[in-house]
Coordinates of C-alpha atoms in Angstrom, one line a residue:
Chain A
X44 CA 121.0 27.2 126.5
X45 CA 117.9 26.4 124.5
X46 CA 116.9 23.9 121.8
X47 CA 115.5 25.3 118.6
X48 CA 113.6 23.4 116.0
X49 CA 113.6 24.7 112.5
X50 CA 111.1 23.8 109.9
X51 CA 112.7 24.3 106.5
X52 CA 111.9 23.6 102.8
X53 CA 114.3 23.1 99.9
X54 CA 114.8 22.4 96.3
X55 CA 117.3 19.5 96.4
X56 CA 118.5 19.7 92.7
X57 CA 121.8 21.3 93.6
X58 CA 122.6 19.4 96.8
X59 CA 124.1 16.0 97.7
X60 CA 121.2 15.6 100.1
X61 CA 120.7 16.8 103.7
X62 CA 123.8 15.2 105.2
X63 CA 127.4 16.4 104.8
X64 CA 129.1 14.2 102.2
X65 CA 132.6 14.1 100.8
X66 CA 131.4 15.2 97.4
X67 CA 129.0 18.0 96.7
X68 CA 127.3 20.6 98.9
X69 CA 124.8 19.4 101.6
X70 CA 121.7 21.3 102.8
X71 CA 122.9 20.8 106.3
X72 CA 126.3 22.5 105.6
X73 CA 124.6 25.4 103.9
X74 CA 122.3 26.0 106.8
X75 CA 125.1 25.5 109.4
X76 CA 127.1 28.2 107.6
X77 CA 124.2 30.6 107.8
X78 CA 123.7 29.8 111.5
X79 CA 127.4 30.3 112.2
X80 CA 127.1 33.7 110.7
X81 CA 124.2 34.6 112.9
X82 CA 125.5 33.0 116.1
X83 CA 129.2 33.6 115.7
X84 CA 129.8 29.9 116.6
X85 CA 129.5 26.6 114.9
X86 CA 126.4 24.6 116.0
X87 CA 125.6 20.9 115.4
X88 CA 122.4 20.6 113.3
X89 CA 120.4 17.3 113.7
X90 CA 118.0 16.6 110.8
X91 CA 114.8 14.5 110.9
X92 CA 116.2 12.2 108.2
X93 CA 118.9 11.9 105.6
X94 CA 117.5 12.7 102.2
X95 CA 119.2 11.4 99.0
X96 CA 121.0 13.7 96.6
X97 CA 118.5 15.6 94.5
X98 CA 115.4 14.9 96.7
X99 CA 113.3 17.9 97.6
X100 CA 111.6 18.8 100.8
X101 CA 108.4 20.8 101.3
X102 CA 108.9 20.2 105.0
X103 CA 112.0 19.1 106.8
X104 CA 112.9 19.6 110.5
X105 CA 116.2 20.0 112.2
X106 CA 117.2 21.1 115.7
X107 CA 120.2 22.7 117.4
X108 CA 121.2 24.0 120.8
X109 CA 122.4 27.5 121.3
X110 CA 122.6 30.3 123.9
X111 CA 119.6 32.6 124.6
X112 CA 121.3 35.6 122.9
X113 CA 119.1 35.6 119.8
X114 CA 115.3 35.5 120.1
X115 CA 114.1 32.3 118.5
X116 CA 111.7 34.1 116.1
X117 CA 114.6 36.1 114.7
X118 CA 116.1 32.9 113.1
X119 CA 113.4 32.9 110.4
X120 CA 114.2 36.3 108.7
X121 CA 117.8 36.2 109.8
X122 CA 118.6 32.9 108.2
X123 CA 116.5 33.5 105.1
X124 CA 118.5 36.7 104.4
X125 CA 121.7 34.5 104.4
X126 CA 120.4 31.4 102.6
X127 CA 120.3 30.8 98.8
X128 CA 116.9 30.9 97.0
X129 CA 116.6 27.1 97.1
X130 CA 116.5 26.7 100.9
X131 CA 114.1 28.5 103.2
X132 CA 113.4 28.5 106.9
X133 CA 109.6 28.4 107.4
X134 CA 109.4 28.4 111.2
X135 CA 111.7 28.4 114.3
X136 CA 110.3 27.2 117.7
X137 CA 111.7 26.5 121.1
X138 CA 111.4 22.8 122.0
X139 CA 112.1 20.8 125.2
X140 CA 115.8 19.8 125.6
X141 CA 114.9 16.1 125.1
X142 CA 113.1 16.8 121.8
X143 CA 115.0 15.2 118.9
X144 CA 114.3 16.0 115.2
X145 CA 114.9 12.4 114.2
X146 CA 114.0 10.2 117.2
X147 CA 110.9 12.2 118.2
X148 CA 109.4 11.8 114.6
X149 CA 106.5 9.4 114.5
X150 CA 106.4 9.1 110.8
X151 CA 106.9 10.8 107.4
X152 CA 105.0 11.4 104.3
X153 CA 106.6 11.4 100.9
X154 CA 105.2 12.2 97.5
X155 CA 106.6 11.2 94.1
X156 CA 105.7 13.2 91.0
X157 CA 105.4 11.5 87.5
X158 CA 104.8 13.6 84.4
X159 CA 102.7 11.2 82.4
X160 CA 102.1 13.5 79.4
X161 CA 103.0 12.4 75.9
X162 CA 105.7 15.1 75.8
X163 CA 107.7 15.9 78.9
X164 CA 106.7 19.3 80.3
X165 CA 109.9 21.5 80.4
X166 CA 108.4 23.6 83.2
X167 CA 108.3 20.7 85.6
X168 CA 111.2 18.6 84.4
X169 CA 113.2 19.6 87.5
X170 CA 110.5 18.1 89.8
X171 CA 109.1 15.1 88.0
X172 CA 110.0 11.9 86.2
X173 CA 108.6 11.8 82.7
X174 CA 107.0 8.5 81.6
X175 CA 105.3 8.7 78.2
X176 CA 103.3 5.5 78.3
X177 CA 99.9 6.1 80.0
X178 CA 100.1 4.6 83.6
X179 CA 97.4 2.4 84.9
X180 CA 96.6 4.0 88.3
X181 CA 94.2 1.2 89.2
X182 CA 97.0 -1.4 88.9
X183 CA 99.4 1.0 90.7
X184 CA 96.9 1.3 93.6
X185 CA 96.7 -2.5 93.9
X186 CA 100.5 -2.5 94.6
X187 CA 100.2 0.4 97.0
X188 CA 97.5 -1.3 99.0
X189 CA 99.6 -4.5 99.2
X190 CA 102.4 -2.4 100.9
X191 CA 100.2 -1.1 103.7
X192 CA 100.9 -2.7 107.1
X193 CA 104.0 -4.0 108.8
X194 CA 106.3 -5.9 106.4
X195 CA 109.9 -6.8 105.8
X196 CA 110.9 -4.2 103.2
X197 CA 114.4 -5.7 102.7
X198 CA 113.9 -6.1 98.9
X199 CA 112.6 -2.5 98.8
X200 CA 115.9 -1.0 99.8
X201 CA 119.4 -0.4 98.4
X202 CA 122.0 -3.0 99.4
X203 CA 123.9 0.1 100.7
X204 CA 121.6 0.2 103.7
X205 CA 123.3 0.3 107.1
X206 CA 120.4 -0.9 109.3
X207 CA 119.7 -4.6 110.2
X208 CA 116.0 -4.3 111.1
X209 CA 114.3 -4.1 107.7
X210 CA 110.7 -4.2 109.0
X211 CA 108.7 -1.0 108.5
X212 CA 105.1 0.0 108.9
X213 CA 103.3 1.8 106.0
X214 CA 100.0 3.4 107.2
X215 CA 98.9 4.9 103.9
X216 CA 99.9 4.5 100.2
X217 CA 98.1 5.5 97.1
X218 CA 98.3 7.0 93.6
X219 CA 96.2 9.8 92.2
X220 CA 96.0 11.4 88.7
X221 CA 95.8 15.1 88.3
X222 CA 95.8 16.2 84.7
X223 CA 99.0 14.9 83.2
X224 CA 100.5 14.2 86.6
X225 CA 100.5 10.9 88.5
X226 CA 101.3 11.4 92.2
X227 CA 102.2 8.5 94.5
X228 CA 102.0 9.3 98.2
X229 CA 103.3 7.1 101.0
X230 CA 103.2 7.6 104.8
X231 CA 105.1 5.3 107.2
X232 CA 106.9 5.2 110.5
X233 CA 110.2 5.0 108.8
X234 CA 111.8 4.2 105.4
X235 CA 114.9 2.2 104.4
X236 CA 117.6 3.6 102.1
X237 CA 115.9 4.3 98.6
X238 CA 112.7 2.6 99.8
X239 CA 110.3 5.2 98.4
X240 CA 112.0 5.3 95.1
X241 CA 111.9 1.5 94.8
X242 CA 108.2 1.5 95.8
X243 CA 107.6 4.0 92.9
X244 CA 109.6 1.8 90.5
X245 CA 107.6 -1.2 91.6
X246 CA 104.3 0.6 91.2
X247 CA 105.4 1.5 87.6
X248 CA 106.1 -2.3 87.0
X249 CA 102.6 -3.1 88.4
X250 CA 101.2 -0.6 85.8
X251 CA 103.1 -2.2 83.0
X252 CA 102.0 -5.7 84.0
X253 CA 105.6 -6.8 84.8
X254 CA 104.3 -7.5 88.3
X255 CA 101.0 -9.4 88.3
X256 CA 98.4 -10.2 91.1
X257 CA 100.2 -13.4 91.9
X258 CA 103.4 -11.5 92.5
X259 CA 101.6 -9.2 94.8
X260 CA 100.6 -12.1 97.1
X261 CA 104.3 -13.1 97.6
X262 CA 105.6 -9.5 97.2
X263 CA 107.8 -9.4 100.2
X264 CA 109.5 -12.7 99.3
X265 CA 110.5 -11.5 95.8
X266 CA 114.3 -10.8 95.5
X267 CA 115.5 -7.2 94.8
X268 CA 115.9 -7.8 91.1
X269 CA 112.3 -8.9 90.6
X270 CA 110.8 -5.7 91.9
X271 CA 111.1 -2.2 90.4
X272 CA 114.0 0.0 89.6
X273 CA 115.1 2.9 91.8
X274 CA 113.4 5.9 90.1
X275 CA 115.4 9.2 89.9
X276 CA 115.5 11.4 93.0
X277 CA 114.2 14.6 91.2
X278 CA 110.5 13.5 91.5
X279 CA 110.7 12.8 95.2
X280 CA 109.4 15.2 97.9
X281 CA 109.5 14.8 101.6
X282 CA 106.0 16.2 102.2
X283 CA 105.4 16.0 105.9
X284 CA 107.1 14.9 109.1
X285 CA 104.8 13.7 111.9
X286 CA 105.7 14.4 115.5
Chain B
X80 CA 108.4 22.5 50.1
X81 CA 106.1 22.8 53.1
X82 CA 105.6 25.2 55.9
X83 CA 105.6 23.6 59.4
X84 CA 104.3 25.3 62.5
X85 CA 105.8 24.1 65.8
X86 CA 104.1 24.6 69.2
X87 CA 106.8 24.5 71.8
X88 CA 107.2 25.2 75.6
X89 CA 110.2 26.2 77.5
X90 CA 111.8 27.1 80.8
X91 CA 113.5 30.3 80.0
X92 CA 115.8 30.4 83.0
X93 CA 119.0 29.4 81.1
X94 CA 118.3 31.4 77.9
X95 CA 118.8 34.9 76.7
X96 CA 115.2 34.8 75.3
X97 CA 113.8 33.4 72.1
X98 CA 115.9 35.4 69.7
X99 CA 119.6 34.9 68.9
X100 CA 121.6 37.5 70.8
X101 CA 125.4 38.3 70.9
X102 CA 125.5 37.0 74.5
X103 CA 124.0 33.9 75.9
X104 CA 122.2 31.0 74.3
X105 CA 118.8 31.6 72.6
X106 CA 115.9 29.1 72.5
X107 CA 115.7 29.8 68.7
X108 CA 119.3 28.7 68.3
X109 CA 118.9 25.6 70.3
X110 CA 115.9 24.5 68.3
X111 CA 117.6 25.4 65.0
X112 CA 120.5 23.2 65.9
X113 CA 118.2 20.3 66.6
X114 CA 116.3 20.9 63.4
X115 CA 119.6 21.1 61.5
X116 CA 120.5 17.7 62.9
X117 CA 117.2 16.2 61.7
X118 CA 117.0 18.0 58.3
X119 CA 120.8 18.1 57.5
X120 CA 120.3 21.7 56.5
X121 CA 120.0 25.0 58.3
X122 CA 116.5 26.4 58.3
X123 CA 115.3 29.8 59.3
X124 CA 112.9 29.7 62.3
X125 CA 110.4 32.5 62.7
X126 CA 109.0 32.9 66.2
X127 CA 105.6 34.4 67.3
X128 CA 107.4 37.0 69.4
X129 CA 110.6 37.8 71.0
X130 CA 110.6 36.9 74.7
X131 CA 113.0 38.6 77.1
X132 CA 115.9 36.7 78.7
X133 CA 114.5 34.5 81.5
X134 CA 110.9 34.6 80.4
X135 CA 109.1 31.2 80.2
X136 CA 106.6 29.9 77.7
X137 CA 103.9 27.4 78.3
X138 CA 103.0 27.9 74.6
X139 CA 105.1 29.5 71.9
X140 CA 104.8 29.1 68.1
X141 CA 107.4 29.2 65.4
X142 CA 107.4 28.2 61.7
X143 CA 110.0 27.1 59.1
X144 CA 110.0 25.9 55.5
X145 CA 111.5 22.6 54.5
X146 CA 111.4 19.8 52.0
X147 CA 108.8 17.0 52.2
X148 CA 111.4 14.4 53.2
X149 CA 110.4 14.2 56.9
X150 CA 106.7 13.6 57.8
X151 CA 105.6 16.5 59.8
X152 CA 104.4 14.4 62.8
X153 CA 108.0 13.0 63.1
X154 CA 109.3 16.4 64.2
X155 CA 107.7 16.0 67.7
X156 CA 109.6 12.9 68.9
X157 CA 112.6 13.6 66.7
X158 CA 113.2 17.1 68.0
X159 CA 112.4 16.1 71.6
X160 CA 115.1 13.4 71.5
X161 CA 117.6 16.1 70.6
X162 CA 116.5 19.0 72.7
X163 CA 117.5 19.6 76.4
X164 CA 115.0 19.1 79.2
X165 CA 114.0 22.7 79.3
X166 CA 112.6 23.0 75.8
X167 CA 109.9 20.7 74.4
X168 CA 108.1 20.5 71.0
X169 CA 104.4 19.9 71.8
X170 CA 102.9 19.7 68.3
X171 CA 104.0 20.0 64.6
X172 CA 101.5 20.9 61.9
X173 CA 101.5 21.8 58.3
X174 CA 100.3 25.3 57.6
X175 CA 99.5 27.3 54.5
X176 CA 102.6 28.9 52.8
X177 CA 101.3 32.4 53.8
X178 CA 100.8 31.5 57.5
X179 CA 103.2 33.4 59.6
X180 CA 103.9 32.6 63.3
X181 CA 104.2 36.3 64.1
X182 CA 102.0 38.2 61.7
X183 CA 99.1 35.7 61.8
X184 CA 98.9 35.9 65.6
X185 CA 95.8 37.8 66.7
X186 CA 96.9 38.2 70.3
X187 CA 98.7 36.7 73.2
X188 CA 98.0 35.9 76.8
X189 CA 100.7 36.3 79.5
X190 CA 100.6 35.3 83.2
X191 CA 102.9 36.7 85.9
X192 CA 103.3 34.7 89.1
X193 CA 104.0 36.4 92.5
X194 CA 104.8 34.3 95.5
X195 CA 103.0 36.3 98.3
X196 CA 103.9 34.0 101.2
X197 CA 105.7 35.4 104.3
X198 CA 108.7 33.2 103.3
X199 CA 109.7 32.7 99.7
X200 CA 108.9 29.1 98.6
X201 CA 112.2 27.6 97.4
X202 CA 110.3 25.1 95.2
X203 CA 108.9 27.9 93.0
X204 CA 111.6 30.5 93.3
X205 CA 112.6 29.8 89.7
X206 CA 109.1 30.7 88.5
X207 CA 107.8 33.5 90.7
X208 CA 108.7 36.9 92.2
X209 CA 108.6 36.8 96.0
X210 CA 106.8 39.8 97.6
X211 CA 106.4 39.4 101.4
X212 CA 103.9 42.2 102.0
X213 CA 100.4 40.9 101.5
X214 CA 99.1 42.3 98.2
X215 CA 95.7 44.0 97.8
X216 CA 94.2 42.1 94.8
X217 CA 91.2 44.5 94.8
X218 CA 93.4 47.5 94.2
X219 CA 95.5 45.6 91.7
X220 CA 92.3 44.7 89.8
X221 CA 91.3 48.4 89.7
X222 CA 94.6 49.0 87.9
X223 CA 94.0 46.0 85.6
X224 CA 90.6 47.2 84.6
X225 CA 92.0 50.7 83.8
X226 CA 94.3 49.0 81.3
X227 CA 91.6 47.3 79.3
X228 CA 90.8 49.0 75.9
X229 CA 93.0 50.7 73.3
X230 CA 95.5 53.0 74.9
X231 CA 98.9 54.6 74.3
X232 CA 101.2 52.4 76.3
X233 CA 104.3 54.4 75.7
X234 CA 105.0 54.8 79.5
X235 CA 104.5 51.1 79.9
X236 CA 107.5 50.2 77.8
X237 CA 111.2 50.2 78.0
X238 CA 112.9 53.2 76.3
X239 CA 114.8 50.5 74.3
X240 CA 111.7 49.8 72.3
X241 CA 112.2 50.0 68.5
X242 CA 108.6 50.6 67.4
X243 CA 107.0 54.0 66.9
X244 CA 103.3 53.1 67.3
X245 CA 102.8 52.6 71.0
X246 CA 99.0 52.1 70.9
X247 CA 98.0 48.6 71.9
X248 CA 94.6 46.9 72.8
X249 CA 94.2 44.9 76.0
X250 CA 91.1 42.7 75.9
X251 CA 91.4 41.2 79.4
X252 CA 93.5 41.9 82.5
X253 CA 93.0 40.7 86.0
X254 CA 94.5 39.4 89.2
X255 CA 93.5 36.3 91.2
X256 CA 94.8 34.8 94.4
X257 CA 95.4 31.1 94.7
X258 CA 96.8 30.1 98.2
X259 CA 100.0 32.0 98.5
X260 CA 100.2 32.9 94.8
X261 CA 99.0 36.1 93.2
X262 CA 98.6 35.6 89.4
X263 CA 98.2 38.5 87.0
X264 CA 96.9 37.6 83.5
X265 CA 96.8 39.9 80.6
X266 CA 95.5 39.3 77.0
X267 CA 96.1 41.8 74.2
X268 CA 96.7 42.1 70.5
X269 CA 100.4 43.0 71.0
X270 CA 102.8 44.1 73.7
X271 CA 105.6 46.6 73.7
X272 CA 109.1 45.8 75.0
X273 CA 108.8 45.0 78.8
X274 CA 105.1 46.0 78.8
X275 CA 103.8 43.1 80.8
X276 CA 106.5 43.4 83.4
X277 CA 105.9 47.1 83.8
X278 CA 102.1 46.4 84.1
X279 CA 102.9 44.0 86.9
X280 CA 105.1 46.5 88.6
X281 CA 102.4 49.1 88.3
X282 CA 99.8 46.7 89.8
X283 CA 102.1 46.2 92.7
X284 CA 102.3 50.0 93.1
X285 CA 98.5 50.2 93.0
X286 CA 98.4 47.6 95.8
X287 CA 100.9 49.6 97.9
X288 CA 98.9 52.8 97.5
X289 CA 101.8 54.4 95.5
X290 CA 99.3 54.9 92.7
X291 CA 95.9 56.1 93.8
X292 CA 92.5 56.3 92.1
X293 CA 93.2 59.8 90.8
X294 CA 96.4 58.5 89.1
X295 CA 94.4 55.8 87.5
X296 CA 92.2 58.4 85.7
X297 CA 95.2 60.0 84.1
X298 CA 97.2 56.8 83.9
X299 CA 98.3 57.0 80.3
X300 CA 99.6 60.6 80.8
X301 CA 101.9 59.6 83.6
X302 CA 105.6 59.6 82.7
X303 CA 107.6 56.3 82.8
X304 CA 109.1 57.1 86.3
X305 CA 105.7 57.6 87.9
X306 CA 104.5 54.1 87.1
X307 CA 105.8 50.8 88.3
X308 CA 109.2 49.1 88.0
X309 CA 110.0 46.4 85.5
X310 CA 109.6 43.2 87.6
X311 CA 112.0 40.3 87.1
X312 CA 111.6 38.1 84.1
X313 CA 111.5 34.8 86.0
X314 CA 107.8 35.2 87.0
X315 CA 106.6 35.8 83.5
X316 CA 105.0 33.1 81.3
X317 CA 103.7 33.4 77.7
X318 CA 100.6 31.4 78.3
X319 CA 98.7 31.3 75.0
X320 CA 99.1 32.6 71.4
X321 CA 95.8 33.4 69.6
X322 CA 95.6 32.7 65.9

């Protein structure tokens, strides 16, 4: 037996997320089907995180255990031949039997893409939220800076969350403008359900002046309904997983 | 009456091209439907060119005549509210009654996107042709240079072409590499049916050594089956229209 770690990438538009769900097709399921065809047995795939329906991944990791019959390097071309165009296996490597795609991860980096042009660009509408009003990246960066550190992010998560410890550590958070795009990046040791999407909604509120400097001081005491909306999944990319 | 010129952009994936066709939905038709809803009358839309099914446009122009009832600037937000996410109206301007989206155009620039990474990137698979073998951009540029000038491009067009004059003038043609992408750009006064896609296929043949320097000398005498294949539409973008 060996443990194999796959680094994959996917366009989440047509999926209900990583994890198998009652409704819709999951990335996990699609990859498991391809693996089953190669290995002639069903394996259990463990992902580095759940991603919401519609979220994309430039980099996502998952591991599985299997016999030595197939050389690890062969999983890359083998699986890519079987997978649809919107999922790709980038690398396959042997890892120690106690390596765990989720628990060994030290952190993750997400990026959210906002199309801030006057007219929504149809060539990126699949991968960006369109906001017509010019965003104030300086005000957004004030909000981002306030998030850095270890805080109780309870208000920054969906009430559907299943965890009880709502403290998380954000190591980097910032916004940059590239032509018509406004990109928010955030790196942390873990994220609550919908947390990144609520952070982006709150940064938009900061830009619009709905959240002022005084609010920023007491940010983590504000109730859920006084911070930003959960922005759509389509602009969100899991960018990097840190091991 | 006034003549209005629209500058639009679209993701061609779900369309049978610009022009109304017996099968599939055309960009022209979708835009005409939106215009009809605004103007309460059917107008005739004239495009700057036909684009093949699946081809994208960062910039495409079309004109129509209508009464003065709606201010020209109002067509931008008005149409964008009615159009699907994959088509956008960028600008609307009044033009002289003898201005013609197609006949007034002096030239066009197209770009073709090749994903030359070892594994196809699922986040651009909608907008790029994947070629795994590393491309030789130097050899591709030799082919591109040979195309510049006025030549008989008969072999570089589909036999389905309807025109008899197959001479066209290419003013610029070149390839550049950006990370894993190889981009071929070509500017000319006009293009035959499938011409850009056959140019790209031929540049790929030049890279692979299927077409050598001697072939380049007699390039325009080669029969259709000795030059490149017609590459898929999804990597092709109408980039600019010159008036």
